[in-house]
PDB file of C-alpha atoms in Angstrom:
ATOM      1  CA  MET A   1       0.041   0.000  -0.025  1.00 56.00           C
ATOM      2  CA  ARG A   2       1.272   3.474  -0.961  1.00 57.00           C
ATOM      3  CA  SER A   3       1.675   6.110   1.662  1.00 55.00           C
ATOM      4  CA  PRO A   4      -0.316   9.363   1.141  1.00 54.00           C
ATOM      5  CA  LEU A   5       2.545  11.393   2.679  1.00 49.00           C
ATOM      6  CA  PRO A   6       4.394  12.120  -0.623  1.00 51.00           C
ATOM      7  CA  ARG A   7       1.161  13.319  -2.208  1.00 51.00           C
ATOM      8  CA  ARG A   8       0.431  15.560   0.858  1.00 49.00           C
ATOM      9  CA  LEU A   9       3.945  16.963   0.752  1.00 46.00           C
ATOM     10  CA  GLY A  10       3.674  17.644  -2.900  1.00 49.00           C
ATOM     11  CA  LEU A  11       0.335  19.525  -2.471  1.00 45.00           C
ATOM     12  CA  THR A  12       1.823  21.424   0.405  1.00 48.00           C
ATOM     13  CA  ALA A  13       4.822  22.413  -1.698  1.00 47.00           C
ATOM     14  CA  VAL A  14       2.621  23.579  -4.563  1.00 45.00           C
ATOM     15  CA  LEU A  15       0.381  25.632  -2.262  1.00 42.00           C
ATOM     16  CA  ALA A  16       3.410  27.207  -0.634  1.00 49.00           C
ATOM     17  CA  LEU A  17       4.805  28.090  -4.037  1.00 44.00           C
ATOM     18  CA  VAL A  18       1.476  29.674  -5.190  1.00 43.00           C
ATOM     19  CA  LEU A  19       1.235  31.703  -1.893  1.00 44.00           C
ATOM     20  CA  THR A  20       4.765  32.884  -2.272  1.00 48.00           C
ATOM     21  CA  ALA A  21       4.251  33.904  -5.902  1.00 46.00           C
ATOM     22  CA  PHE A  22       1.274  36.044  -5.005  1.00 46.00           C
ATOM     23  CA  GLY A  23       2.971  37.612  -1.944  1.00 45.00           C
ATOM     24  CA  LEU A  24       0.512  35.878   0.478  1.00 48.00           C
ATOM     25  CA  ALA A  25       2.994  33.644   2.306  1.00 44.00           C
ATOM     26  CA  PRO A  26       3.724  34.510   5.967  1.00 46.00           C
ATOM     27  CA  SER A  27       7.137  35.995   6.480  1.00 45.00           C
ATOM     28  CA  SER A  28       9.510  34.604   9.021  1.00 42.00           C
ATOM     29  CA  SER A  29      10.727  37.852  10.230  1.00 42.00           C
ATOM     30  CA  ALA A  30      10.051  41.608   9.981  1.00 48.00           C
ATOM     31  CA  ALA A  31      11.640  43.330   6.987  1.00 53.00           C
ATOM     32  CA  GLU A  32      15.011  44.940   7.919  1.00 58.00           C
ATOM     33  CA  PRO A  33      15.433  48.625   6.938  1.00 65.00           C
ATOM     34  CA  GLY A  34      17.701  49.356   4.101  1.00 74.00           C
ATOM     35  CA  PRO A  35      21.168  50.849   4.831  1.00 82.00           C
ATOM     36  CA  ALA A  36      19.810  54.317   3.903  1.00 81.00           C
ATOM     37  CA  GLU A  37      16.201  55.412   3.917  1.00 87.00           C
ATOM     38  CA  LEU A  38      14.773  58.487   2.281  1.00 87.00           C
ATOM     39  CA  GLU A  39      11.287  59.733   3.360  1.00 91.00           C
ATOM     40  CA  PHE A  40       9.292  62.685   2.156  1.00 91.00           C
ATOM     41  CA  ALA A  41       6.484  64.806   3.748  1.00 94.00           C
ATOM     42  CA  THR A  42       4.713  68.213   3.002  1.00 94.00           C
ATOM     43  CA  ASP A  43       3.349  70.606   5.414  1.00 95.00           C
ATOM     44  CA  ALA A  44       0.142  71.126   3.391  1.00 94.00           C
ATOM     45  CA  ALA A  45      -1.892  68.921   0.941  1.00 95.00           C
ATOM     46  CA  THR A  46      -3.354  72.008  -0.838  1.00 95.00           C
ATOM     47  CA  THR A  47      -2.330  75.527  -1.583  1.00 95.00           C
ATOM     48  CA  ALA A  48      -3.390  78.369  -3.900  1.00 96.00           C
ATOM     49  CA  PRO A  49      -1.612  80.217  -6.634  1.00 96.00           C
ATOM     50  CA  GLY A  50       0.932  82.474  -4.902  1.00 96.00           C
ATOM     51  CA  GLY A  51       1.209  80.071  -1.918  1.00 96.00           C
ATOM     52  CA  THR A  52       4.091  77.973  -0.657  1.00 96.00           C
ATOM     53  CA  VAL A  53       4.430  74.410   0.591  1.00 95.00           C
ATOM     54  CA  ASN A  54       7.432  72.967   2.536  1.00 94.00           C
ATOM     55  CA  LEU A  55       8.733  69.727   1.200  1.00 92.00           C
ATOM     56  CA  THR A  56      10.876  67.856   3.794  1.00 92.00           C
ATOM     57  CA  MET A  57      13.195  65.054   2.820  1.00 90.00           C
ATOM     58  CA  THR A  58      14.678  62.984   5.638  1.00 91.00           C
ATOM     59  CA  LEU A  59      17.687  60.747   5.014  1.00 89.00           C
ATOM     60  CA  THR A  60      18.358  58.157   7.722  1.00 91.00           C
ATOM     61  CA  ASN A  61      21.573  56.182   8.061  1.00 93.00           C
ATOM     62  CA  ASN A  62      20.532  52.630   9.244  1.00 92.00           C
ATOM     63  CA  LYS A  63      24.068  51.269   8.948  1.00 92.00           C
ATOM     64  CA  THR A  64      26.718  50.887  11.564  1.00 93.00           C
ATOM     65  CA  TYR A  65      29.161  52.966   9.389  1.00 92.00           C
ATOM     66  CA  ASP A  66      29.194  56.666   8.533  1.00 94.00           C
ATOM     67  CA  LEU A  67      27.292  57.665   5.451  1.00 92.00           C
ATOM     68  CA  TRP A  68      30.040  59.635   3.557  1.00 92.00           C
ATOM     69  CA  PHE A  69      28.422  60.683   0.250  1.00 89.00           C
ATOM     70  CA  VAL A  70      24.951  61.239  -1.099  1.00 88.00           C
ATOM     71  CA  HIS A  71      23.783  61.964  -4.646  1.00 87.00           C
ATOM     72  CA  GLN A  72      20.029  62.758  -4.998  1.00 87.00           C
ATOM     73  CA  THR A  73      17.807  64.016  -7.789  1.00 86.00           C
ATOM     74  CA  ILE A  74      14.310  65.344  -7.606  1.00 87.00           C
ATOM     75  CA  ASP A  75      12.057  65.604 -10.713  1.00 89.00           C
ATOM     76  CA  PRO A  76       8.424  66.235 -11.401  1.00 92.00           C
ATOM     77  CA  THR A  77       6.201  63.223 -11.852  1.00 93.00           C
ATOM     78  CA  TRP A  78       4.874  62.469 -15.411  1.00 94.00           C
ATOM     79  CA  LEU A  79       1.334  63.750 -14.466  1.00 93.00           C
ATOM     80  CA  THR A  80       2.783  66.980 -13.152  1.00 93.00           C
ATOM     81  CA  THR A  81       4.569  67.536 -16.423  1.00 94.00           C
ATOM     82  CA  GLN A  82       1.340  67.035 -18.325  1.00 95.00           C
ATOM     83  CA  ARG A  83      -0.092  70.256 -16.771  1.00 93.00           C
ATOM     84  CA  PRO A  84       1.974  73.117 -18.314  1.00 92.00           C
ATOM     85  CA  ASP A  85      -0.359  75.576 -16.728  1.00 95.00           C
ATOM     86  CA  LEU A  86       0.940  74.584 -13.253  1.00 95.00           C
ATOM     87  CA  LYS A  87       3.834  76.986 -12.571  1.00 95.00           C
ATOM     88  CA  TYR A  88       6.070  76.476  -9.559  1.00 93.00           C
ATOM     89  CA  SER A  89       9.687  76.602  -8.431  1.00 90.00           C
ATOM     90  CA  PHE A  90      11.855  75.709  -5.484  1.00 88.00           C
ATOM     91  CA  THR A  91      12.761  78.920  -3.688  1.00 86.00           C
ATOM     92  CA  GLY A  92      14.532  77.945  -0.518  1.00 84.00           C
ATOM     93  CA  CYS A  93      16.494  75.095   1.147  1.00 86.00           C
ATOM     94  CA  THR A  94      17.185  74.501   4.843  1.00 87.00           C
ATOM     95  CA  LEU A  95      19.235  71.637   6.478  1.00 87.00           C
ATOM     96  CA  THR A  96      18.222  70.501   9.971  1.00 83.00           C
ATOM     97  CA  THR A  97      20.484  68.467  12.131  1.00 75.00           C
ATOM     98  CA  ALA A  98      20.919  67.759  15.808  1.00 72.00           C
ATOM     99  CA  GLY A  99      23.023  70.857  16.011  1.00 77.00           C
ATOM    100  CA  GLY A 100      20.273  73.196  14.476  1.00 79.00           C
ATOM    101  CA  SER A 101      19.280  74.578  11.105  1.00 83.00           C
ATOM    102  CA  ALA A 102      21.457  76.101   8.321  1.00 81.00           C
ATOM    103  CA  ALA A 103      20.825  77.288   4.811  1.00 80.00           C
ATOM    104  CA  CYS A 104      21.780  74.671   2.086  1.00 80.00           C
ATOM    105  CA  SER A 105      22.473  74.940  -1.549  1.00 67.00           C
ATOM    106  CA  GLY A 106      21.214  73.201  -4.661  1.00 60.00           C
ATOM    107  CA  THR A 107      17.397  73.389  -5.132  1.00 57.00           C
ATOM    108  CA  GLY A 108      15.419  71.888  -7.833  1.00 55.00           C
ATOM    109  CA  PRO A 109      16.532  68.843  -9.862  1.00 54.00           C
ATOM    110  CA  ALA A 110      20.293  69.516  -9.066  1.00 57.00           C
ATOM    111  CA  ASP A 111      22.368  67.205  -6.970  1.00 62.00           C
ATOM    112  CA  LEU A 112      20.682  67.527  -3.600  1.00 77.00           C
ATOM    113  CA  GLY A 113      23.065  65.171  -1.830  1.00 74.00           C
ATOM    114  CA  GLY A 114      25.496  67.908  -0.681  1.00 76.00           C
ATOM    115  CA  ASN A 115      22.629  69.420   1.286  1.00 79.00           C
ATOM    116  CA  TYR A 116      22.574  66.587   3.857  1.00 79.00           C
ATOM    117  CA  GLY A 117      25.772  67.708   5.428  1.00 79.00           C
ATOM    118  CA  ALA A 118      27.558  64.342   5.058  1.00 79.00           C
ATOM    119  CA  PRO A 119      29.020  62.474   6.914  1.00 88.00           C
ATOM    120  CA  VAL A 120      25.904  61.215   8.593  1.00 90.00           C
ATOM    121  CA  PRO A 121      26.826  59.062  11.590  1.00 92.00           C
ATOM    122  CA  PRO A 122      25.184  55.604  12.122  1.00 94.00           C
ATOM    123  CA  GLY A 123      21.496  55.750  13.368  1.00 92.00           C
ATOM    124  CA  GLN A 124      21.264  59.538  12.627  1.00 90.00           C
ATOM    125  CA  SER A 125      19.088  61.437  10.144  1.00 90.00           C
ATOM    126  CA  ARG A 126      19.344  64.665   8.290  1.00 89.00           C
ATOM    127  CA  THR A 127      16.340  66.608   7.170  1.00 90.00           C
ATOM    128  CA  VAL A 128      16.342  68.991   4.152  1.00 89.00           C
ATOM    129  CA  THR A 129      13.366  71.244   3.620  1.00 90.00           C
ATOM    130  CA  LEU A 130      12.698  72.674   0.195  1.00 89.00           C
ATOM    131  CA  THR A 131      10.317  75.498  -0.165  1.00 90.00           C
ATOM    132  CA  LEU A 132       7.934  75.044  -3.181  1.00 92.00           C
ATOM    133  CA  ARG A 133       6.506  78.302  -4.369  1.00 94.00           C
ATOM    134  CA  ILE A 134       3.381  78.193  -6.600  1.00 96.00           C
ATOM    135  CA  ALA A 135       3.389  81.133  -9.082  1.00 96.00           C
ATOM    136  CA  PRO A 136       0.504  83.667  -8.723  1.00 96.00           C
ATOM    137  CA  ASP A 137      -0.504  83.042 -12.285  1.00 96.00           C
ATOM    138  CA  SER A 138      -0.410  79.168 -11.947  1.00 96.00           C
ATOM    139  CA  GLY A 139      -3.299  77.084 -13.168  1.00 94.00           C
ATOM    140  CA  CYS A 140      -5.691  75.437 -10.754  1.00 93.00           C
ATOM    141  CA  ASN A 141      -7.151  72.017  -9.789  1.00 91.00           C
ATOM    142  CA  GLY A 142      -3.950  70.140 -10.631  1.00 93.00           C
ATOM    143  CA  ASN A 143      -1.462  68.090  -8.524  1.00 94.00           C
ATOM    144  CA  ILE A 144       2.184  68.793  -8.263  1.00 94.00           C
ATOM    145  CA  GLY A 145       4.283  65.823  -7.274  1.00 93.00           C
ATOM    146  CA  PHE A 146       7.909  64.724  -7.484  1.00 92.00           C
ATOM    147  CA  TYR A 147      10.031  61.573  -7.487  1.00 91.00           C
ATOM    148  CA  SER A 148      13.615  61.068  -6.341  1.00 89.00           C
ATOM    149  CA  TYR A 149      16.494  58.687  -6.802  1.00 90.00           C
ATOM    150  CA  PHE A 150      19.432  58.582  -4.499  1.00 89.00           C
ATOM    151  CA  TYR A 151      22.838  56.968  -4.191  1.00 90.00           C
ATOM    152  CA  ALA A 152      24.759  56.734  -0.919  1.00 90.00           C
ATOM    153  CA  GLU A 153      28.304  55.647  -0.077  1.00 92.00           C
ATOM    154  CA  PHE A 154      29.414  54.472   3.391  1.00 93.00           C
ATOM    155  CA  SER A 155      32.683  54.481   5.163  1.00 94.00           C
ATOM    156  CA  ASP A 156      32.998  50.646   4.907  1.00 94.00           C
ATOM    157  CA  SER A 157      33.258  51.115   1.026  1.00 92.00           C
ATOM    158  CA  THR A 158      29.683  49.835   0.410  1.00 92.00           C
ATOM    159  CA  ASN A 159      26.985  51.724  -1.460  1.00 91.00           C
ATOM    160  CA  VAL A 160      23.268  51.729  -1.925  1.00 90.00           C
ATOM    161  CA  SER A 161      20.884  53.070  -4.557  1.00 89.00           C
ATOM    162  CA  GLY A 162      17.266  53.754  -3.913  1.00 86.00           C
ATOM    163  CA  GLY A 163      14.153  55.014  -5.663  1.00 86.00           C
ATOM    164  CA  PRO A 164      12.001  56.071  -7.024  1.00 90.00           C
ATOM    165  CA  VAL A 165      10.785  57.652  -3.816  1.00 89.00           C
ATOM    166  CA  HIS A 166       7.639  59.698  -4.376  1.00 91.00           C
ATOM    167  CA  THR A 167       6.627  62.864  -2.576  1.00 91.00           C
ATOM    168  CA  PRO A 168       3.092  63.491  -1.385  1.00 91.00           C
ATOM    169  CA  GLU A 169       1.204  65.501  -4.000  1.00 92.00           C
ATOM    170  CA  THR A 170       0.169  69.119  -3.406  1.00 93.00           C
ATOM    171  CA  ARG A 171      -3.129  70.155  -5.051  1.00 94.00           C
ATOM    172  CA  VAL A 172      -3.286  73.724  -6.320  1.00 95.00           C
ATOM    173  CA  LEU A 173      -6.786  75.082  -5.562  1.00 94.00           C
ATOM    174  CA  CYS A 174      -8.389  78.295  -6.712  1.00 88.00           C
ATOM    175  CA  SER A 175     -11.201  79.990  -4.761  1.00 71.00           C
TER     176      SER A 175
END
């Protein structure tokens, strides 16, 4: 008489494979954070023509080595570029560290990496705030959003690339 065990194991293996393929399998441990993490936030979800919104970017070093170098770009999303009536620009940049705030350079799609004041010690974060100004003659009822890629190098000679990381969108409303 044949044992039903191989058949059951085969069905179990097939079921596990299907669940894994669809991302439904239970994970054995919590996901570890990457060596460097970039997060965005805005201080307002809406604004009007002539208004401003602060876009904050926080870079966290999750490694046990110093983060020595960062290269980051920021570009408008495809949907933002499809609305040529939306007029905006980055008009200011501030770096906030544990030691306080300071002006930074490089706003817009330029290399924003220098603004983080590297090196960034292990476990610490740096926050850069860009001021997004909506032109007084900007169109209305459209969303402005950005995406970013970054590259970071660490003192142990390793590196990491990340992105795209998307910003929250800001809706330009008219009264």
